[in-house]
Coordinates of C-alpha atoms and ligand atoms in Angstrom, one line a residue:
M212 CA -43.5 -6.5 -20.6
M213 CA -41.2 -7.0 -22.7
A214 CA -40.9 -11.4 -23.9
D215 CA -38.4 -14.1 -23.3
I216 CA -35.5 -14.6 -24.1
P217 CA -35.8 -18.4 -24.7
C218 CA -32.2 -19.7 -23.8
R219 CA -30.9 -23.3 -23.6
V220 CA -28.6 -22.6 -20.6
V221 CA -28.7 -19.0 -18.0
V222 CA -25.7 -18.3 -15.6
I223 CA -24.9 -15.6 -12.9
G224 CA -23.2 -14.6 -12.2
G225 CA -19.6 -13.8 -14.2
G226 CA -17.1 -15.1 -11.5
L227 CA -15.0 -17.3 -12.2
A228 CA -17.0 -20.0 -11.5
G229 CA -20.1 -18.8 -13.7
L230 CA -17.3 -17.9 -16.9
S231 CA -15.5 -22.1 -16.1
A232 CA -19.1 -23.2 -16.3
A233 CA -20.4 -21.2 -20.0
E234 CA -16.8 -22.0 -21.3
S235 CA -17.4 -26.3 -20.2
L236 CA -20.6 -25.6 -22.4
A237 CA -19.4 -23.8 -25.4
Q238 CA -16.6 -26.3 -25.6
A239 CA -19.3 -29.4 -25.1
G240 CA -20.8 -28.3 -28.0
V241 CA -24.2 -26.4 -26.0
T242 CA -25.6 -23.2 -27.6
G243 CA -27.7 -21.0 -26.7
V244 CA -25.6 -20.0 -23.2
R245 CA -25.5 -16.9 -21.5
I246 CA -24.0 -14.7 -18.3
L247 CA -26.6 -12.7 -16.6
E248 CA -23.7 -10.4 -14.4
A249 CA -25.0 -7.4 -11.9
S250 CA -22.0 -5.2 -12.3
H251 CA -20.5 -3.9 -15.4
R252 CA -17.3 -6.5 -15.4
C253 CA -16.0 -10.1 -15.5
G254 CA -14.5 -11.4 -12.6
G255 CA -16.3 -11.4 -9.4
R256 CA -13.6 -11.3 -6.6
M257 CA -10.8 -11.5 -9.7
K258 CA -10.1 -8.0 -10.0
T259 CA -6.8 -6.4 -10.6
I260 CA -6.2 -2.7 -11.6
R261 CA -3.9 -0.8 -12.8
F262 CA -1.8 1.1 -9.3
G263 CA 1.7 2.0 -8.5
E264 CA 4.2 1.9 -11.3
S265 CA 1.8 -1.9 -12.5
I266 CA -1.5 -3.7 -11.5
V267 CA -2.5 -4.6 -7.2
E268 CA -4.8 -7.4 -6.8
L269 CA -7.5 -6.1 -5.2
G270 CA -9.5 -9.8 -4.6
A271 CA -7.7 -13.1 -5.1
N272 CA -3.9 -13.5 -5.1
W273 CA -2.2 -16.1 -5.6
I274 CA -2.8 -19.0 -6.8
H275 CA -2.5 -21.9 -4.2
G276 CA -0.6 -24.8 -5.6
A277 CA 1.1 -25.3 -8.6
T278 CA -0.4 -29.3 -9.1
L279 CA -2.4 -30.0 -12.2
S280 CA -4.8 -31.2 -10.1
N281 CA -5.5 -27.7 -9.1
S282 CA -7.7 -26.0 -12.2
V283 CA -6.7 -22.6 -12.3
F284 CA -2.8 -23.3 -12.0
T285 CA -3.3 -25.6 -15.1
L286 CA -5.7 -23.1 -16.6
A287 CA -2.5 -20.7 -15.9
A288 CA 0.4 -23.1 -17.3
Q289 CA -2.2 -23.8 -20.3
N290 CA -1.7 -20.2 -21.0
N291 CA 1.3 -19.1 -20.7
L292 CA 0.8 -16.9 -17.6
L293 CA 3.2 -17.6 -15.1
N294 CA 6.9 -16.4 -16.4
P295 CA 8.4 -15.3 -15.0
Y296 CA 7.2 -17.9 -12.4
V297 CA 7.3 -16.7 -9.2
L298 CA 6.5 -18.9 -5.4
L299 CA 5.0 -16.6 -2.3
D300 CA 7.2 -16.2 0.3
R301 CA 5.2 -16.0 3.3
M302 CA 7.1 -15.0 5.5
E303 CA 9.5 -12.1 3.7
G304 CA 10.9 -9.4 4.8
Y305 CA 11.2 -8.8 9.4
C306 CA 8.8 -9.3 12.0
Y307 CA 8.8 -5.5 14.0
T308 CA 7.4 -4.8 17.8
S309 CA 5.7 -1.6 18.3
A310 CA 8.6 -0.7 20.7
G311 CA 10.1 -0.8 17.1
H312 CA 12.9 -3.0 16.6
V313 CA 13.0 -6.2 14.9
I314 CA 12.8 -9.6 16.2
D315 CA 15.9 -12.5 15.7
P316 CA 14.7 -13.4 12.7
H317 CA 15.9 -17.1 13.6
L318 CA 13.6 -16.8 16.8
A319 CA 11.2 -15.8 13.7
N320 CA 11.7 -18.6 11.8
R321 CA 11.1 -21.1 14.9
V322 CA 8.3 -19.9 15.2
W323 CA 7.3 -20.2 11.8
T324 CA 7.8 -23.4 12.0
I325 CA 5.9 -23.8 13.8
Y326 CA 2.7 -22.6 12.7
Q327 CA 3.6 -25.0 10.0
A328 CA 3.7 -28.2 11.9
L329 CA 0.2 -27.2 13.5
E330 CA -1.0 -26.6 9.4
Q331 CA 0.1 -30.2 9.2
D332 CA -1.9 -31.7 12.2
L333 CA -4.9 -29.4 11.6
G334 CA -5.1 -31.0 7.7
G335 CA -4.8 -34.6 9.8
L336 CA -8.3 -33.9 11.8
S337 CA -10.5 -34.0 8.0
S338 CA -10.4 -37.2 8.7
Q339 CA -11.8 -37.7 12.2
T340 CA -15.0 -37.8 12.9
K341 CA -17.4 -36.2 15.1
D342 CA -21.2 -35.9 16.5
T343 CA -21.2 -33.1 18.1
P344 CA -19.8 -29.6 16.5
G345 CA -16.4 -28.5 16.8
I346 CA -14.2 -26.0 19.0
P347 CA -13.3 -22.6 17.0
L348 CA -9.9 -22.9 15.6
E349 CA -8.9 -18.9 17.6
S350 CA -9.4 -21.8 20.8
W351 CA -7.5 -24.5 19.2
Y352 CA -4.9 -22.1 17.5
K353 CA -3.6 -20.0 20.4
N354 CA -4.2 -24.0 22.7
K355 CA -1.7 -25.1 20.4
F356 CA 0.8 -21.4 20.6
E357 CA 0.7 -21.3 24.1
N358 CA 2.6 -24.9 24.1
A359 CA 4.9 -24.2 21.5
L360 CA 6.2 -21.2 23.7
A361 CA 7.2 -23.9 26.0
L362 CA 10.1 -24.9 23.5
F363 CA 11.6 -21.0 24.7
K364 CA 13.9 -19.4 26.6
T365 CA 11.7 -17.2 29.5
Q366 CA 14.1 -14.6 27.6
E367 CA 12.4 -15.0 24.9
Q368 CA 9.6 -16.3 25.0
E369 CA 8.1 -12.1 24.9
D370 CA 9.6 -11.9 21.3
A371 CA 8.2 -15.8 20.6
R372 CA 4.5 -14.8 21.0
A373 CA 4.8 -11.7 19.6
V374 CA 4.6 -14.0 16.7
M375 CA 2.2 -15.8 17.9
N376 CA 0.4 -13.0 17.6
C377 CA 0.9 -11.7 13.8
L378 CA 0.6 -15.0 12.1
L379 CA -2.9 -15.1 14.3
N380 CA -3.8 -12.0 12.4
L381 CA -2.4 -14.6 9.6
I382 CA -4.3 -17.6 9.8
R383 CA -7.3 -14.9 10.1
F384 CA -7.4 -13.9 6.8
H385 CA -6.6 -16.8 5.1
N386 CA -10.1 -18.0 7.3
G387 CA -11.5 -15.3 6.4
G388 CA -11.3 -13.3 9.9
F389 CA -14.0 -15.4 12.6
L390 CA -11.9 -17.7 13.6
E391 CA -14.0 -18.2 17.2
D392 CA -17.3 -19.3 15.2
T393 CA -14.3 -20.7 12.4
D394 CA -15.3 -24.8 13.2
T395 CA -11.8 -26.8 13.3
H396 CA -12.4 -30.1 11.7
L397 CA -14.3 -28.6 9.1
I398 CA -11.5 -26.3 8.2
A399 CA -9.8 -28.8 8.7
Q400 CA -11.6 -30.6 4.8
Y401 CA -10.4 -27.2 2.9
E402 CA -7.5 -29.3 0.4
E403 CA -4.5 -28.8 1.2
L404 CA -2.6 -28.5 -2.7
P405 CA 0.9 -29.2 -2.7
G406 CA 3.5 -27.1 -5.3
G407 CA 3.4 -23.2 -3.0
E408 CA 1.6 -20.5 -3.8
V409 CA 2.5 -19.2 -6.9
K410 CA 1.8 -15.7 -8.3
L411 CA -0.2 -14.3 -11.7
P412 CA 2.5 -12.1 -13.3
R413 CA 0.3 -10.5 -15.4
G414 CA -2.7 -10.6 -12.8
C415 CA -5.9 -12.6 -12.1
A416 CA -7.2 -10.8 -15.3
S417 CA -4.9 -13.2 -17.5
I418 CA -6.8 -16.2 -16.2
L419 CA -10.4 -14.5 -17.4
D420 CA -9.0 -13.0 -20.1
A421 CA -8.5 -16.2 -21.1
V422 CA -11.0 -17.6 -20.5
L423 CA -13.5 -15.0 -21.6
N424 CA -11.6 -15.7 -24.9
T425 CA -13.2 -19.0 -25.1
L426 CA -16.7 -17.5 -25.0
P427 CA -18.9 -16.6 -28.3
K428 CA -19.5 -13.3 -28.4
G429 CA -21.3 -11.4 -26.6
S430 CA -22.1 -14.0 -24.0
V431 CA -21.8 -12.2 -20.9
Q432 CA -24.6 -9.5 -20.1
Y433 CA -23.3 -7.2 -17.7
N434 CA -25.7 -4.6 -15.6
T435 CA -27.7 -7.3 -15.5
E436 CA -29.1 -7.7 -11.8
V437 CA -31.1 -11.1 -11.6
T438 CA -33.5 -10.8 -8.8
N439 CA -35.8 -13.4 -9.2
V440 CA -35.3 -17.4 -11.1
H441 CA -38.3 -19.1 -11.2
L442 CA -39.1 -22.9 -12.1
D443 CA -42.7 -22.9 -13.9
T444 CA -43.6 -26.6 -14.6
S445 CA -47.4 -25.4 -15.3
G446 CA -46.2 -26.7 -18.7
P447 CA -45.5 -30.2 -20.6
T448 CA -41.9 -29.4 -20.6
P449 CA -40.6 -27.0 -16.7
K450 CA -39.1 -24.1 -17.4
V451 CA -36.7 -22.3 -15.1
E452 CA -37.9 -18.1 -16.3
V453 CA -35.4 -15.7 -14.9
R454 CA -36.6 -12.0 -14.3
C455 CA -34.2 -9.6 -14.4
R456 CA -33.6 -5.8 -12.2
N457 CA -33.8 -3.9 -15.6
G458 CA -36.3 -5.5 -16.6
S459 CA -35.8 -8.4 -18.8
Q460 CA -36.5 -11.9 -19.0
M461 CA -35.8 -15.4 -20.0
M462 CA -36.7 -18.8 -20.7
A463 CA -34.1 -21.3 -20.2
E464 CA -33.4 -25.6 -19.6
H465 CA -30.9 -25.0 -16.2
V466 CA -29.7 -21.9 -14.7
I467 CA -26.9 -22.3 -12.7
V468 CA -26.2 -20.1 -9.6
T469 CA -23.1 -18.8 -9.1
C470 CA -23.9 -15.4 -7.3
S471 CA -21.4 -15.5 -3.9
L472 CA -22.4 -17.2 -0.7
G473 CA -22.7 -13.5 0.8
F474 CA -25.4 -12.3 -1.9
L475 CA -27.3 -16.0 -1.3
K476 CA -27.3 -15.2 2.3
R477 CA -29.4 -11.7 1.8
H478 CA -31.8 -12.0 -1.1
H479 CA -32.1 -16.5 -1.1
H480 CA -35.9 -15.5 0.1
A481 CA -36.6 -13.5 -3.3
L482 CA -34.6 -15.4 -5.3
F483 CA -35.5 -18.7 -5.8
S484 CA -39.8 -18.7 -6.2
P485 CA -40.9 -21.6 -5.4
P486 CA -38.3 -21.1 -1.7
L487 CA -35.4 -23.4 -1.3
S488 CA -35.6 -26.6 0.3
S489 CA -35.7 -26.3 4.4
Q490 CA -31.9 -28.4 4.1
K491 CA -30.7 -25.2 1.5
V492 CA -32.2 -22.5 3.7
H493 CA -29.8 -23.5 6.9
A494 CA -26.4 -24.8 4.7
I495 CA -26.8 -21.0 3.0
E496 CA -27.3 -19.6 6.4
N497 CA -24.7 -21.4 8.7
I498 CA -22.0 -21.7 5.8
G499 CA -19.1 -18.6 7.4
F500 CA -19.2 -15.8 4.7
G501 CA -15.7 -13.8 5.9
I502 CA -14.9 -10.5 5.0
V503 CA -11.6 -9.5 4.6
S504 CA -9.1 -6.6 2.8
K505 CA -6.2 -4.8 1.4
I506 CA -5.0 -1.3 1.8
F507 CA -2.5 -0.5 -0.6
L508 CA 0.6 2.4 -0.7
Y509 CA 2.0 3.9 -3.2
Y510 CA 4.6 5.5 -2.6
K511 CA 7.3 7.2 -5.6
I512 CA 10.5 6.4 -4.0
P513 CA 10.4 3.3 -1.6
F514 CA 11.9 3.2 2.0
W515 CA 13.0 0.1 2.3
V516 CA 14.9 -2.2 0.8
Q517 CA 13.9 -4.0 -2.5
G518 CA 13.3 -7.8 -2.0
R519 CA 13.6 -6.4 2.2
G520 CA 10.3 -4.9 2.5
G521 CA 7.8 -7.5 4.5
I522 CA 7.3 -5.7 7.0
K523 CA 5.0 -7.6 9.4
L524 CA 3.0 -6.2 12.9
C525 CA 4.2 -8.6 16.0
W526 CA 1.9 -6.7 19.0
Q527 CA 2.5 -7.2 22.4
E528 CA 0.4 -10.1 23.8
H529 CA -1.3 -6.8 26.5
E530 CA -2.0 -4.4 23.7
S531 CA -3.0 -7.2 20.5
R532 CA -6.7 -7.4 20.9
P533 CA -8.7 -4.8 19.4
L534 CA -10.4 -2.3 22.7
G535 CA -13.4 -1.7 19.6
K536 CA -13.8 -1.2 15.7
E537 CA -11.7 1.8 15.8
E538 CA -7.5 -0.3 16.5
W539 CA -9.1 -2.2 13.1
Y540 CA -5.4 -1.4 12.3
K541 CA -4.5 -4.5 15.2
K542 CA -6.5 -7.2 12.5
I543 CA -3.1 -5.8 10.4
F544 CA -1.0 -8.5 9.4
S545 CA 1.5 -7.5 7.3
F546 CA 3.5 -5.1 4.7
D547 CA 3.9 -6.8 1.8
E548 CA 5.9 -5.8 -1.0
V549 CA 3.2 -6.2 -4.0
L550 CA 5.6 -8.1 -6.8
N551 CA 7.0 -6.0 -10.1
N552 CA 5.0 -2.8 -8.8
P553 CA 8.2 -1.9 -6.8
G554 CA 6.2 1.5 -4.9
V555 CA 3.7 -1.0 -3.7
L556 CA 3.3 -2.3 -0.3
V557 CA 0.0 -4.4 0.4
A558 CA -1.2 -5.0 4.9
W559 CA -3.9 -7.3 4.4
L560 CA -6.9 -6.9 7.4
S561 CA -9.4 -9.2 7.3
G562 CA -13.3 -9.4 10.0
D563 CA -15.6 -6.9 11.8
E564 CA -12.4 -4.8 11.8
A565 CA -12.1 -5.2 8.0
A566 CA -15.1 -3.8 7.2
Y567 CA -14.8 -1.4 10.0
M568 CA -11.5 0.4 7.7
E569 CA -13.0 -0.1 4.2
R570 CA -15.6 2.5 5.2
L571 CA -13.2 5.1 6.7
P572 CA -12.0 8.1 4.6
L573 CA -8.9 7.0 2.4
Q574 CA -6.9 9.9 3.6
E575 CA -7.8 8.8 7.3
V576 CA -6.7 4.3 6.2
A577 CA -3.5 6.7 5.3
N578 CA -2.6 8.3 7.7
V579 CA -3.5 5.4 10.5
C580 CA -0.8 3.6 7.6
S581 CA 1.9 6.2 8.3
N582 CA 1.4 6.1 12.5
I583 CA 1.6 1.6 12.6
L584 CA 4.7 2.0 10.1
K585 CA 6.6 4.9 11.7
T586 CA 5.8 3.0 14.9
F587 CA 7.0 0.1 14.7
L588 CA 9.9 0.4 11.7
G589 CA 10.6 3.5 14.7
N590 CA 11.3 5.8 12.3
P591 CA 8.6 9.0 13.1
G592 CA 10.5 11.0 10.0
L593 CA 9.4 8.4 7.1
P594 CA 7.5 9.4 4.3
S595 CA 3.7 9.3 3.7
P596 CA 2.3 7.8 0.9
T597 CA 1.8 9.1 -1.6
R598 CA -1.3 7.7 -3.3
V599 CA -4.2 5.3 -1.2
C600 CA -6.5 2.7 -2.7
R601 CA -8.5 -0.2 -0.8
S602 CA -10.5 -3.0 -1.6
E603 CA -14.5 -2.9 -0.8
W604 CA -15.5 -6.4 -0.9
S605 CA -17.7 -6.3 2.1
D606 CA -20.2 -3.3 0.6
N607 CA -20.7 -4.6 -2.4
P608 CA -23.6 -5.2 -3.0
Y609 CA -23.6 -8.2 -5.6
I610 CA -20.4 -9.8 -2.9
C611 CA -20.7 -8.8 -0.2
G612 CA -17.6 -10.2 2.4
S613 CA -14.5 -12.7 1.1
Y614 CA -15.1 -15.5 1.2
S615 CA -16.4 -18.7 2.7
Y616 CA -14.9 -20.9 6.1
P617 CA -18.1 -23.5 8.0
T618 CA -18.9 -22.8 11.1
T619 CA -19.3 -24.1 14.5
S620 CA -23.0 -24.3 13.4
S621 CA -23.1 -27.7 12.0
P622 CA -21.2 -30.7 13.3
H623 CA -21.4 -31.5 9.5
S624 CA -20.0 -30.1 6.3
L625 CA -23.5 -28.2 4.6
V626 CA -21.8 -28.2 1.1
P627 CA -23.1 -30.8 0.1
H628 CA -26.4 -29.1 0.8
L629 CA -25.4 -26.0 -0.9
M630 CA -24.0 -27.5 -4.2
E631 CA -27.7 -29.9 -4.8
P632 CA -29.3 -28.7 -8.0
V633 CA -32.6 -28.1 -7.9
C634 CA -34.7 -30.3 -10.2
S635 CA -38.1 -30.2 -11.5
S636 CA -40.6 -33.5 -10.7
D637 CA -39.0 -35.5 -14.2
Q638 CA -34.8 -35.4 -11.4
V639 CA -33.6 -33.3 -14.6
P640 CA -31.3 -30.2 -12.8
R641 CA -33.1 -27.6 -13.4
I642 CA -31.0 -25.0 -10.3
L643 CA -28.0 -25.8 -10.2
F644 CA -25.8 -23.9 -8.0
A645 CA -21.1 -23.5 -8.0
G646 CA -19.6 -20.8 -7.1
E647 CA -16.4 -20.6 -4.8
A648 CA -18.7 -22.1 -1.7
T649 CA -20.7 -25.2 -3.3
H650 CA -17.2 -26.7 -3.4
P651 CA -17.0 -29.1 -0.7
T652 CA -12.9 -29.4 -0.2
Y653 CA -11.8 -26.4 -1.9
F654 CA -13.7 -24.0 -0.3
S655 CA -12.4 -19.7 -0.4
T656 CA -10.5 -19.9 -3.4
M657 CA -9.9 -19.6 -7.8
H658 CA -9.7 -23.2 -8.4
G659 CA -12.6 -24.0 -6.6
A660 CA -15.1 -21.8 -8.1
R661 CA -13.4 -22.7 -11.4
S662 CA -14.0 -26.3 -10.2
S663 CA -17.6 -26.1 -9.2
G664 CA -18.0 -24.2 -12.3
L665 CA -16.8 -27.3 -14.0
R666 CA -18.9 -30.0 -12.2
E667 CA -22.5 -27.2 -12.8
A668 CA -21.4 -27.6 -16.8
N669 CA -21.1 -31.2 -16.9
R670 CA -24.3 -32.2 -15.0
I671 CA -25.5 -30.1 -17.5
I672 CA -23.5 -32.0 -20.0
S673 CA -23.5 -35.3 -19.2
L674 CA -27.9 -34.9 -19.4
Y675 CA -27.4 -34.8 -23.2
N676 CA -24.1 -37.5 -24.1
M677 CA -22.0 -34.3 -24.7
R678 CA -18.4 -34.6 -24.4
P679 CA -18.5 -32.8 -21.4
K680 CA -14.7 -31.2 -20.5
L681 CA -11.7 -32.8 -18.9
Ligands
FAD271 C1 -9.6 -10.1 -0.8 C2 -9.9 -11.2 -1.5 C3 -8.4 -12.6 -1.8 C4 -8.0 -13.5 -2.1 N1 -7.4 -13.8 -2.3 C5 -7.3 -15.5 -2.9 C6 -6.0 -15.7 -3.3 O1 -5.3 -15.8 -3.0 N2 -6.4 -17.3 -4.3 C7 -7.6 -17.6 -4.6 O2 -7.3 -19.0 -4.3 N3 -8.3 -17.1 -4.2 C8 -8.6 -15.8 -4.0 N4 -10.0 -14.9 -3.2 C9 -11.3 -15.9 -3.4 C10 -11.5 -15.7 -4.5 O3 -11.7 -14.3 -5.0 C11 -12.8 -16.5 -4.1 O4 -13.2 -17.2 -4.6 C12 -13.2 -16.7 -6.2 O5 -13.0 -15.3 -7.1 C13 -14.7 -16.6 -6.6 O6 -15.1 -16.9 -7.4 P1 -16.8 -17.2 -8.1 O7 -17.1 -16.9 -10.0 O8 -17.8 -18.8 -6.8 O9 -17.6 -16.1 -7.4 P2 -17.7 -13.8 -7.3 O10 -16.3 -14.1 -7.5 O11 -18.2 -14.1 -6.6 O12 -18.4 -14.0 -9.5 C14 -20.3 -13.7 -8.7 C15 -19.9 -13.0 -9.8 O13 -21.8 -12.9 -9.6 C16 -22.2 -12.0 -10.3 N5 -23.9 -11.6 -9.7 C17 -23.7 -11.4 -7.9 N6 -25.3 -11.5 -7.9 C18 -26.2 -11.6 -8.8 C19 -26.9 -11.7 -9.4 N7 -28.3 -11.0 -8.9 N8 -27.1 -11.0 -11.2 C20 -26.2 -11.2 -12.0 N9 -25.2 -11.0 -11.2 C21 -24.7 -11.5 -9.7 C22 -21.2 -10.2 -8.6 O14 -21.2 -9.6 -9.6 C23 -19.8 -12.4 -9.2 O15 -19.3 -10.9 -11.0 C24 -9.7 -13.8 -2.1 C25 -10.6 -12.8 -2.1 C26 -10.7 -12.0 -2.4 C27 -12.6 -10.8 -1.6

């Protein structure tokens, strides 16, 4: 048996939430903070890798909201990480049908404008109270799109509907991929920040480095999966024992848990002793955790004109629904260009089809993507990609999916229960919860993760009357 290492605070997980919590504690002068990270690297769902002629993001990509109330935008701006400043144009490129023709950009733009107005309407639903589970987001959007078709001439409707089908795939990956299970009113509680979506030219790695640089050397212990967190109230001062798969053990005054909701769903029974409250277990089991994947194709000689490469896949109504997982490609929204990486296209997809794709041989994924591009561009002679890579979040044992979303299983947000700390009988928070899924309004994002980490650090800092980081 290894001796217990005494720590003041143990942070479980070196994703942005965990790193931000440790940063804040360090800046407030809290010593004895240790981050335990199960994998060999920090960053979790933020993962920049070299691919093609530059870098690509396997996970998070854009800062949602160029405003100082976005904690990640602020961090990026303070560290000069936004040069050159690039705003996302979601509809860059063209809309193509499976018959290989380009949809009139003017018509596609009209559909896009309708979609943006619907997003506004959706945001407005957050202020409406309700006592019964809401309608699924899938039916909400489909009904609205159906009504909007009347705004188009009869001869335009087939193409308009195809663009709507394409946008449904965009809406799917934005919300984790399971729209039929996503609560329309609760998803509306996600607060859209103003200023557009900004890209990080040097990748998410630059954000992670900025935070890691603020931490004392050796703060992170890698390859250290926590298997049990035990609140010990037997002695005069309550303590939290942390046990790891590699045999190491720590004794802490406070533990901040930042494991993904996907990980908690699978492991909360074994992870906590005594068991978590029934309210918290209910929250873990009933907040949704989505599946979102990306595929990257590299062409040594790009076949598209730079700046015009966005290839939006617009399936006709009768063909849009995958008949089985083998038709996973029908969940692809678009093949988009990648910033500063001229030969690379990225495809996004979500839901069970994304998980299925992640398990296929890479060559098969490459062949399917190639065939889809040939079909939609109407060009059987299109070259095959030189190299392919993809994300594998759903099978990552420490992530188990992509990001959280509210389900129709509860009429009210369950996030307050998820973020509530476990206290000892003296009301001192001992086991605290951070991570994107614990943010009531910025869930599913980097800024939600960072803000939740800062929130829980401040909860500890205020116990010791130290000055919190603002
Ligand atoms: C494909 C994809 C695209 C995305 N795009 C965007 C985007 O464009 N913009 C945006 O804002 N957000 C995006 N996100 C969401 C964003 O990446 C996450 O919300 C954020 O990174 C989550 O940070 P976190 O610290 O809460 O969790 P994580 O990043 O999951 O970090 C948790 C860490 O805990 C570790 N861990 C888990 N269990 C244990 C254990 N038992 N012991 C020790 N360590 C453990 C994990 O290895 C991991 O490093 C995207 C996510 C995905 C998957």
